[in-house]
């Protein structure tokens, strides 16, 4: 592999993180890793900013209450689609707060309400608990619950990393099965193949924030030894067909171990005739959505994605 291009602000953040003392995430227990991730989000992401309303929600799931958070950019009460956001973090770390700023920015940028879902995490709740919670949240939101403040005319599953995986699975499982349509999906550097081991998984296995050892740590927490990782509820790329999936925006980063999985999923969607926009950020790393204060160029990436999603919604 030739020496990859790295943006100056990305290089600066990577150097700063490499200089920090302490063990890497894959050597920590889940609770400590969550604290580390929360602290990094507070340090490296932007402030939430102003919205018409931010409200805590409770969704009734099959296994109990699912916390969620509503972001409303305006006080409008007319019918509109709602973006349903699933946070990243390898199904082990992350929560409503780590993606609070990103969800607020998305709500403002689209002029649409956003509901962020705090699905159950591993290892306390292993596969497919996160999937079940995300499906329950989508079914709930599709009924236009009063808490949203306006009728829900359509759903937009979205998420980053593991959340992008969950968004793809939600669309596969529920397209055509809800009271309203899934009008689009937005997959932000998603994992789509839980058995991938070559290509970008090797090329960027170390030195670009998300490492191969950390990915193995995530998956060993999420999956039991006997789980079938080729199940489409684990690896959406393994679905027999992607025909009938909603219009899709796939965003990848060139320095991401998961890059090739996002590329492969976009290619499958296009082959299946699904209207698809594929965008890749050159010189950018995995996790950049929630590092916009530490990586200022990541804000331009987000702005470009929001413009592409608006185009997809109006096409």
mmCIF file of C-alpha atoms in Angstrom:
data_model
loop_
_atom_site.group_PDB
_atom_site.id
_atom_site.type_symbol
_atom_site.label_atom_id
_atom_site.label_comp_id
_atom_site.label_asym_id
_atom_site.label_seq_id
_atom_site.Cartn_x
_atom_site.Cartn_y
_atom_site.Cartn_z
ATOM 1 C CA UNK A 1 0.000 0.000 0.000
ATOM 2 C CA UNK A 2 1.272 3.477 -0.857
ATOM 3 C CA UNK A 3 1.531 6.011 1.962
ATOM 4 C CA UNK A 4 -2.021 7.291 2.507
ATOM 5 C CA UNK A 5 -2.984 10.941 2.484
ATOM 6 C CA UNK A 6 -3.757 12.272 5.964
ATOM 7 C CA UNK A 7 -5.370 15.659 6.542
ATOM 8 C CA UNK A 8 -3.296 18.020 8.686
ATOM 9 C CA UNK A 9 -5.992 18.363 11.352
ATOM 10 C CA UNK A 10 -6.429 14.570 11.445
ATOM 11 C CA UNK A 11 -2.676 14.110 11.854
ATOM 12 C CA UNK A 12 -2.650 16.638 14.685
ATOM 13 C CA UNK A 13 -5.439 14.843 16.572
ATOM 14 C CA UNK A 14 -3.836 11.425 16.054
ATOM 15 C CA UNK A 15 -0.545 12.748 17.396
ATOM 16 C CA UNK A 16 -2.246 14.278 20.423
ATOM 17 C CA UNK A 17 -4.113 11.053 21.223
ATOM 18 C CA UNK A 18 -0.971 8.953 20.773
ATOM 19 C CA UNK A 19 0.813 11.114 23.355
ATOM 20 C CA UNK A 20 -1.811 10.499 26.022
ATOM 21 C CA UNK A 21 -0.812 8.089 28.823
ATOM 22 C CA UNK A 22 -2.805 5.004 29.677
ATOM 23 C CA UNK A 23 -3.672 1.635 28.146
ATOM 24 C CA UNK A 24 -5.480 1.265 24.805
ATOM 25 C CA UNK A 25 -9.218 0.626 24.817
ATOM 26 C CA UNK A 26 -8.904 -3.063 24.015
ATOM 27 C CA UNK A 27 -7.083 -3.599 27.326
ATOM 28 C CA UNK A 28 -9.885 -2.057 29.391
ATOM 29 C CA UNK A 29 -13.104 -3.407 30.838
ATOM 30 C CA UNK A 30 -16.322 -2.189 29.225
ATOM 31 C CA UNK A 31 -17.222 0.292 31.984
ATOM 32 C CA UNK A 32 -13.812 1.985 31.873
ATOM 33 C CA UNK A 33 -13.858 2.078 28.074
ATOM 34 C CA UNK A 34 -17.228 3.808 28.192
ATOM 35 C CA UNK A 35 -15.850 6.460 30.527
ATOM 36 C CA UNK A 36 -12.889 6.992 28.181
ATOM 37 C CA UNK A 37 -15.164 7.378 25.162
ATOM 38 C CA UNK A 38 -17.451 9.793 27.010
ATOM 39 C CA UNK A 39 -14.452 11.926 27.994
ATOM 40 C CA UNK A 40 -13.127 11.993 24.425
ATOM 41 C CA UNK A 41 -16.529 13.072 23.090
ATOM 42 C CA UNK A 42 -16.648 15.965 25.569
ATOM 43 C CA UNK A 43 -13.123 17.024 24.609
ATOM 44 C CA UNK A 44 -13.229 16.616 20.815
ATOM 45 C CA UNK A 45 -16.806 17.380 19.757
ATOM 46 C CA UNK A 46 -18.606 20.684 19.290
ATOM 47 C CA UNK A 47 -21.223 22.191 21.666
ATOM 48 C CA UNK A 48 -24.833 21.173 21.071
ATOM 49 C CA UNK A 49 -26.065 24.596 20.000
ATOM 50 C CA UNK A 50 -29.632 25.882 19.925
ATOM 51 C CA UNK A 51 -32.781 23.951 18.996
ATOM 52 C CA UNK A 52 -36.488 24.524 19.468
ATOM 53 C CA UNK A 53 -36.714 21.489 21.755
ATOM 54 C CA UNK A 54 -34.555 18.730 23.215
ATOM 55 C CA UNK A 55 -36.538 16.189 25.209
ATOM 56 C CA UNK A 56 -35.848 12.855 26.874
ATOM 57 C CA UNK A 57 -38.083 10.019 25.695
ATOM 58 C CA UNK A 58 -38.887 6.490 26.816
ATOM 59 C CA UNK A 59 -39.706 3.836 24.208
ATOM 60 C CA UNK A 60 -41.406 0.592 25.176
ATOM 61 C CA UNK A 61 -39.198 -2.248 23.956
ATOM 62 C CA UNK A 62 -39.766 -5.977 24.087
ATOM 63 C CA UNK A 63 -37.208 -6.295 26.899
ATOM 64 C CA UNK A 64 -38.095 -3.104 28.762
ATOM 65 C CA UNK A 65 -37.849 0.667 28.438
ATOM 66 C CA UNK A 66 -35.445 2.110 25.848
ATOM 67 C CA UNK A 67 -34.171 5.630 26.596
ATOM 68 C CA UNK A 68 -34.144 8.044 23.665
ATOM 69 C CA UNK A 69 -33.765 11.758 23.001
ATOM 70 C CA UNK A 70 -35.748 14.022 20.669
ATOM 71 C CA UNK A 71 -34.151 16.959 18.830
ATOM 72 C CA UNK A 72 -36.635 19.346 17.212
ATOM 73 C CA UNK A 73 -35.189 22.185 15.131
ATOM 74 C CA UNK A 74 -38.502 24.044 14.740
ATOM 75 C CA UNK A 75 -41.893 24.280 16.414
ATOM 76 C CA UNK A 76 -43.706 23.123 13.265
ATOM 77 C CA UNK A 77 -46.538 20.628 13.772
ATOM 78 C CA UNK A 78 -47.106 19.543 10.164
ATOM 79 C CA UNK A 79 -46.324 15.968 9.021
ATOM 80 C CA UNK A 80 -42.637 15.379 8.299
ATOM 81 C CA UNK A 81 -40.115 12.542 8.181
ATOM 82 C CA UNK A 82 -38.062 11.875 11.306
ATOM 83 C CA UNK A 83 -34.442 10.730 11.338
ATOM 84 C CA UNK A 84 -33.938 7.790 13.706
ATOM 85 C CA UNK A 85 -30.313 7.820 14.882
ATOM 86 C CA UNK A 86 -28.328 4.882 16.269
ATOM 87 C CA UNK A 87 -25.001 5.830 17.873
ATOM 88 C CA UNK A 88 -21.686 4.134 17.182
ATOM 89 C CA UNK A 89 -19.356 2.486 19.651
ATOM 90 C CA UNK A 90 -19.036 -1.159 18.651
ATOM 91 C CA UNK A 91 -22.261 -2.115 20.470
ATOM 92 C CA UNK A 92 -20.247 -1.739 23.722
ATOM 93 C CA UNK A 93 -19.630 1.991 24.279
ATOM 94 C CA UNK A 94 -21.462 5.194 23.363
ATOM 95 C CA UNK A 95 -24.745 6.676 24.515
ATOM 96 C CA UNK A 96 -27.080 9.606 23.944
ATOM 97 C CA UNK A 97 -24.520 12.090 25.271
ATOM 98 C CA UNK A 98 -21.577 10.974 23.115
ATOM 99 C CA UNK A 99 -23.630 11.769 19.991
ATOM 100 C CA UNK A 100 -25.634 14.679 21.390
ATOM 101 C CA UNK A 101 -23.849 17.381 19.393
ATOM 102 C CA UNK A 102 -23.978 15.367 16.164
ATOM 103 C CA UNK A 103 -27.713 14.711 16.473
ATOM 104 C CA UNK A 104 -28.389 18.387 17.162
ATOM 105 C CA UNK A 105 -26.338 19.395 14.119
ATOM 106 C CA UNK A 106 -28.201 16.881 11.953
ATOM 107 C CA UNK A 107 -31.583 18.172 13.141
ATOM 108 C CA UNK A 108 -30.607 21.772 12.348
ATOM 109 C CA UNK A 109 -28.997 20.887 9.033
ATOM 110 C CA UNK A 110 -31.970 18.905 7.749
ATOM 111 C CA UNK A 111 -34.724 20.944 9.393
ATOM 112 C CA UNK A 112 -36.162 17.634 10.624
ATOM 113 C CA UNK A 113 -36.730 16.079 14.023
ATOM 114 C CA UNK A 114 -34.159 13.516 15.138
ATOM 115 C CA UNK A 115 -34.730 10.720 17.648
ATOM 116 C CA UNK A 116 -31.529 9.235 19.086
ATOM 117 C CA UNK A 117 -31.847 5.743 20.579
ATOM 118 C CA UNK A 118 -29.939 4.473 23.632
ATOM 119 C CA UNK A 119 -30.113 0.778 22.743
ATOM 120 C CA UNK A 120 -28.784 -1.907 25.105
ATOM 121 C CA UNK A 121 -25.027 -2.465 25.118
ATOM 122 C CA UNK A 122 -22.810 -5.538 25.322
ATOM 123 C CA UNK A 123 -21.432 -7.457 27.112
ATOM 124 C CA UNK A 124 -24.387 -7.044 29.473
ATOM 125 C CA UNK A 125 -26.727 -7.496 26.501
ATOM 126 C CA UNK A 126 -25.245 -9.416 23.584
ATOM 127 C CA UNK A 127 -26.370 -9.872 19.987
ATOM 128 C CA UNK A 128 -29.135 -9.383 18.926
ATOM 129 C CA UNK A 129 -30.285 -7.157 21.831
ATOM 130 C CA UNK A 130 -29.168 -3.932 20.103
ATOM 131 C CA UNK A 131 -30.955 -4.977 16.909
ATOM 132 C CA UNK A 132 -34.150 -5.756 18.799
ATOM 133 C CA UNK A 133 -34.130 -2.346 20.504
ATOM 134 C CA UNK A 134 -33.549 -0.491 17.234
ATOM 135 C CA UNK A 135 -36.390 -2.360 15.524
ATOM 136 C CA UNK A 136 -38.670 -1.594 18.472
ATOM 137 C CA UNK A 137 -37.742 2.099 18.273
ATOM 138 C CA UNK A 138 -38.509 2.200 14.542
ATOM 139 C CA UNK A 139 -41.884 0.525 15.016
ATOM 140 C CA UNK A 140 -42.729 2.965 17.822
ATOM 141 C CA UNK A 141 -41.707 6.040 15.864
ATOM 142 C CA UNK A 142 -43.677 4.925 12.797
ATOM 143 C CA UNK A 143 -46.914 5.185 14.802
ATOM 144 C CA UNK A 144 -46.525 8.989 15.184
ATOM 145 C CA UNK A 145 -46.345 8.994 18.994
ATOM 146 C CA UNK A 146 -47.580 12.202 20.595
ATOM 147 C CA UNK A 147 -44.157 12.831 22.155
ATOM 148 C CA UNK A 148 -42.708 13.748 18.751
ATOM 149 C CA UNK A 149 -44.967 16.801 18.500
ATOM 150 C CA UNK A 150 -45.965 16.284 14.865
ATOM 151 C CA UNK A 151 -47.199 13.447 12.636
ATOM 152 C CA UNK A 152 -44.361 11.237 11.365
ATOM 153 C CA UNK A 153 -44.680 10.914 7.583
ATOM 154 C CA UNK A 154 -41.629 8.699 7.093
ATOM 155 C CA UNK A 155 -38.515 7.283 8.749
ATOM 156 C CA UNK A 156 -34.828 7.824 7.975
ATOM 157 C CA UNK A 157 -32.716 5.214 9.812
ATOM 158 C CA UNK A 158 -29.186 6.577 10.292
ATOM 159 C CA UNK A 159 -26.132 5.900 12.383
ATOM 160 C CA UNK A 160 -22.358 5.843 12.540
ATOM 161 C CA UNK A 161 -20.124 2.767 12.740
ATOM 162 C CA UNK A 162 -22.052 0.099 14.687
ATOM 163 C CA UNK A 163 -25.006 2.473 14.484
ATOM 164 C CA UNK A 164 -24.677 2.448 10.699
ATOM 165 C CA UNK A 165 -24.794 -1.338 10.852
ATOM 166 C CA UNK A 166 -27.966 -1.124 12.934
ATOM 167 C CA UNK A 167 -29.518 1.395 10.532
ATOM 168 C CA UNK A 168 -28.882 -0.927 7.567
ATOM 169 C CA UNK A 169 -30.356 -3.868 9.474
ATOM 170 C CA UNK A 170 -33.401 -1.824 10.487
ATOM 171 C CA UNK A 171 -34.074 -0.928 6.855
ATOM 172 C CA UNK A 172 -33.623 -4.534 5.736
ATOM 173 C CA UNK A 173 -35.948 -5.882 8.411
ATOM 174 C CA UNK A 174 -38.688 -3.253 8.236
ATOM 175 C CA UNK A 175 -38.841 -1.796 4.699
ATOM 176 C CA UNK A 176 -42.471 -2.077 3.602
ATOM 177 C CA UNK A 177 -43.542 -3.369 7.022
ATOM 178 C CA UNK A 178 -44.382 -0.124 8.833
ATOM 179 C CA UNK A 179 -47.378 2.275 8.870
ATOM 180 C CA UNK A 180 -45.135 4.825 7.091
ATOM 181 C CA UNK A 181 -42.362 4.363 4.561
ATOM 182 C CA UNK A 182 -38.645 4.292 5.224
ATOM 183 C CA UNK A 183 -37.943 7.193 2.893
ATOM 184 C CA UNK A 184 -34.126 7.027 3.045
ATOM 185 C CA UNK A 185 -31.247 5.646 5.089
ATOM 186 C CA UNK A 186 -27.881 7.179 5.952
ATOM 187 C CA UNK A 187 -25.027 4.808 6.736
ATOM 188 C CA UNK A 188 -21.994 6.575 8.231
ATOM 189 C CA UNK A 189 -18.820 4.430 7.957
ATOM 190 C CA UNK A 190 -20.861 1.289 8.689
ATOM 191 C CA UNK A 191 -19.631 -2.196 9.465
ATOM 192 C CA UNK A 192 -21.424 -4.529 7.078
ATOM 193 C CA UNK A 193 -19.377 -7.752 7.205
ATOM 194 C CA UNK A 194 -18.424 -9.150 10.594
ATOM 195 C CA UNK A 195 -16.000 -11.616 9.002
ATOM 196 C CA UNK A 196 -14.022 -9.097 6.929
ATOM 197 C CA UNK A 197 -10.266 -9.423 7.446
ATOM 198 C CA UNK A 198 -8.496 -8.071 4.358
ATOM 199 C CA UNK A 199 -8.166 -4.844 2.369
ATOM 200 C CA UNK A 200 -8.735 -1.762 4.520
ATOM 201 C CA UNK A 201 -9.024 -3.995 7.596
ATOM 202 C CA UNK A 202 -5.320 -4.783 7.145
ATOM 203 C CA UNK A 203 -4.196 -1.484 5.638
ATOM 204 C CA UNK A 204 -5.496 0.641 8.533
ATOM 205 C CA UNK A 205 -5.357 -1.914 11.346
ATOM 206 C CA UNK A 206 -3.294 0.386 13.559
ATOM 207 C CA UNK A 207 -2.448 4.069 13.850
ATOM 208 C CA UNK A 208 -5.763 5.592 12.698
ATOM 209 C CA UNK A 209 -7.783 5.698 15.949
ATOM 210 C CA UNK A 210 -9.953 2.609 15.349
ATOM 211 C CA UNK A 211 -7.656 -0.410 15.468
ATOM 212 C CA UNK A 212 -8.106 -4.048 14.547
ATOM 213 C CA UNK A 213 -7.516 -5.029 18.182
ATOM 214 C CA UNK A 214 -10.295 -2.704 19.309
ATOM 215 C CA UNK A 215 -12.650 -4.091 16.653
ATOM 216 C CA UNK A 216 -11.938 -7.630 17.849
ATOM 217 C CA UNK A 217 -12.571 -6.459 21.429
ATOM 218 C CA UNK A 218 -15.924 -4.996 20.402
ATOM 219 C CA UNK A 219 -17.048 -8.109 18.570
ATOM 220 C CA UNK A 220 -15.919 -10.473 21.324
ATOM 221 C CA UNK A 221 -18.092 -8.487 23.722
ATOM 222 C CA UNK A 222 -21.084 -8.363 21.366
ATOM 223 C CA UNK A 223 -21.143 -11.893 19.973
ATOM 224 C CA UNK A 224 -21.263 -15.210 21.775
ATOM 225 C CA UNK A 225 -18.920 -17.900 20.485
ATOM 226 C CA UNK A 226 -21.695 -19.767 18.716
ATOM 227 C CA UNK A 227 -23.346 -16.767 17.033
ATOM 228 C CA UNK A 228 -23.553 -16.829 13.252
ATOM 229 C CA UNK A 229 -21.788 -13.667 12.171
ATOM 230 C CA UNK A 230 -23.075 -14.149 8.618
ATOM 231 C CA UNK A 231 -26.645 -13.629 9.849
ATOM 232 C CA UNK A 232 -27.891 -10.460 8.057
ATOM 233 C CA UNK A 233 -28.844 -9.117 11.490
ATOM 234 C CA UNK A 234 -25.102 -9.107 12.215
ATOM 235 C CA UNK A 235 -23.642 -8.589 8.724
ATOM 236 C CA UNK A 236 -26.094 -6.691 6.496
ATOM 237 C CA UNK A 237 -23.833 -7.320 3.485
ATOM 238 C CA UNK A 238 -24.784 -11.014 3.787
ATOM 239 C CA UNK A 239 -28.432 -10.341 2.873
ATOM 240 C CA UNK A 240 -29.519 -12.418 -0.109
ATOM 241 C CA UNK A 241 -30.869 -9.344 -1.896
ATOM 242 C CA UNK A 242 -30.946 -5.594 -1.331
ATOM 243 C CA UNK A 243 -33.750 -4.958 -3.802
ATOM 244 C CA UNK A 244 -36.441 -2.733 -2.349
ATOM 245 C CA UNK A 245 -34.139 -0.964 0.108
ATOM 246 C CA UNK A 246 -34.769 2.770 0.574
ATOM 247 C CA UNK A 247 -32.710 5.446 -1.174
ATOM 248 C CA UNK A 248 -29.358 5.413 0.594
ATOM 249 C CA UNK A 249 -26.478 7.707 1.455
ATOM 250 C CA UNK A 250 -23.299 5.783 2.307
ATOM 251 C CA UNK A 251 -20.395 7.751 3.778
ATOM 252 C CA UNK A 252 -16.925 6.275 4.277
ATOM 253 C CA UNK A 253 -13.506 7.600 5.335
ATOM 254 C CA UNK A 254 -10.378 6.723 3.392
ATOM 255 C CA UNK A 255 -8.288 5.883 6.506
ATOM 256 C CA UNK A 256 -10.938 3.673 8.118
ATOM 257 C CA UNK A 257 -10.538 -0.091 8.633
ATOM 258 C CA UNK A 258 -14.267 -0.345 7.784
ATOM 259 C CA UNK A 259 -13.902 1.637 4.536
ATOM 260 C CA UNK A 260 -14.133 -1.351 2.201
ATOM 261 C CA UNK A 261 -17.256 -2.659 3.930
ATOM 262 C CA UNK A 262 -19.049 0.620 3.266
ATOM 263 C CA UNK A 263 -17.865 0.608 -0.336
ATOM 264 C CA UNK A 264 -19.051 -2.965 -0.799
ATOM 265 C CA UNK A 265 -22.492 -2.215 0.626
ATOM 266 C CA UNK A 266 -22.911 0.832 -1.615
ATOM 267 C CA UNK A 267 -21.956 -1.302 -4.615
ATOM 268 C CA UNK A 268 -24.525 -3.971 -3.688
ATOM 269 C CA UNK A 269 -27.223 -1.312 -3.349
ATOM 270 C CA UNK A 270 -26.391 0.156 -6.753
ATOM 271 C CA UNK A 271 -26.380 -3.319 -8.331
ATOM 272 C CA UNK A 272 -29.834 -3.900 -6.805
ATOM 273 C CA UNK A 273 -31.171 -0.722 -8.426
ATOM 274 C CA UNK A 274 -31.437 1.255 -5.179
ATOM 275 C CA UNK A 275 -30.950 5.040 -5.592
ATOM 276 C CA UNK A 276 -27.617 5.486 -3.828
ATOM 277 C CA UNK A 277 -25.230 8.346 -3.132
ATOM 278 C CA UNK A 278 -21.732 7.251 -2.118
ATOM 279 C CA UNK A 279 -19.342 9.758 -0.533
ATOM 280 C CA UNK A 280 -15.845 9.164 0.814
ATOM 281 C CA UNK A 281 -13.760 11.619 2.826
ATOM 282 C CA UNK A 282 -10.138 11.509 1.705
ATOM 283 C CA UNK A 283 -7.602 11.643 4.531
ATOM 284 C CA UNK A 284 -10.277 11.218 7.201
ATOM 285 C CA UNK A 285 -10.535 8.681 10.036
ATOM 286 C CA UNK A 286 -13.285 6.568 11.544
ATOM 287 C CA UNK A 287 -15.264 8.369 14.244
ATOM 288 C CA UNK A 288 -14.892 11.824 12.727
ATOM 289 C CA UNK A 289 -18.606 12.652 13.084
ATOM 290 C CA UNK A 290 -18.136 13.103 16.836
ATOM 291 C CA UNK A 291 -14.664 14.684 16.622
ATOM 292 C CA UNK A 292 -15.576 17.928 14.876
ATOM 293 C CA UNK A 293 -13.931 20.191 17.457
ATOM 294 C CA UNK A 294 -10.726 18.151 17.281
ATOM 295 C CA UNK A 295 -10.922 17.723 13.483
ATOM 296 C CA UNK A 296 -12.441 20.955 12.091
ATOM 297 C CA UNK A 297 -12.577 19.548 8.530
ATOM 298 C CA UNK A 298 -15.045 16.930 9.769
ATOM 299 C CA UNK A 299 -17.683 19.677 9.929
ATOM 300 C CA UNK A 300 -17.368 20.164 6.165
ATOM 301 C CA UNK A 301 -17.771 16.399 5.740
ATOM 302 C CA UNK A 302 -20.979 16.542 7.769
ATOM 303 C CA UNK A 303 -22.261 19.537 5.810
ATOM 304 C CA UNK A 304 -21.640 17.675 2.552
ATOM 305 C CA UNK A 305 -23.465 14.633 3.828
ATOM 306 C CA UNK A 306 -26.458 16.692 4.907
ATOM 307 C CA UNK A 307 -26.616 18.310 1.468
ATOM 308 C CA UNK A 308 -26.480 14.876 -0.176
ATOM 309 C CA UNK A 309 -29.215 13.527 2.101
ATOM 310 C CA UNK A 310 -31.446 16.528 1.330
ATOM 311 C CA UNK A 311 -30.915 15.808 -2.367
ATOM 312 C CA UNK A 312 -31.819 12.169 -1.844
ATOM 313 C CA UNK A 313 -34.997 13.113 0.025
ATOM 314 C CA UNK A 314 -36.160 15.477 -2.716
ATOM 315 C CA UNK A 315 -35.204 13.346 -5.731
#
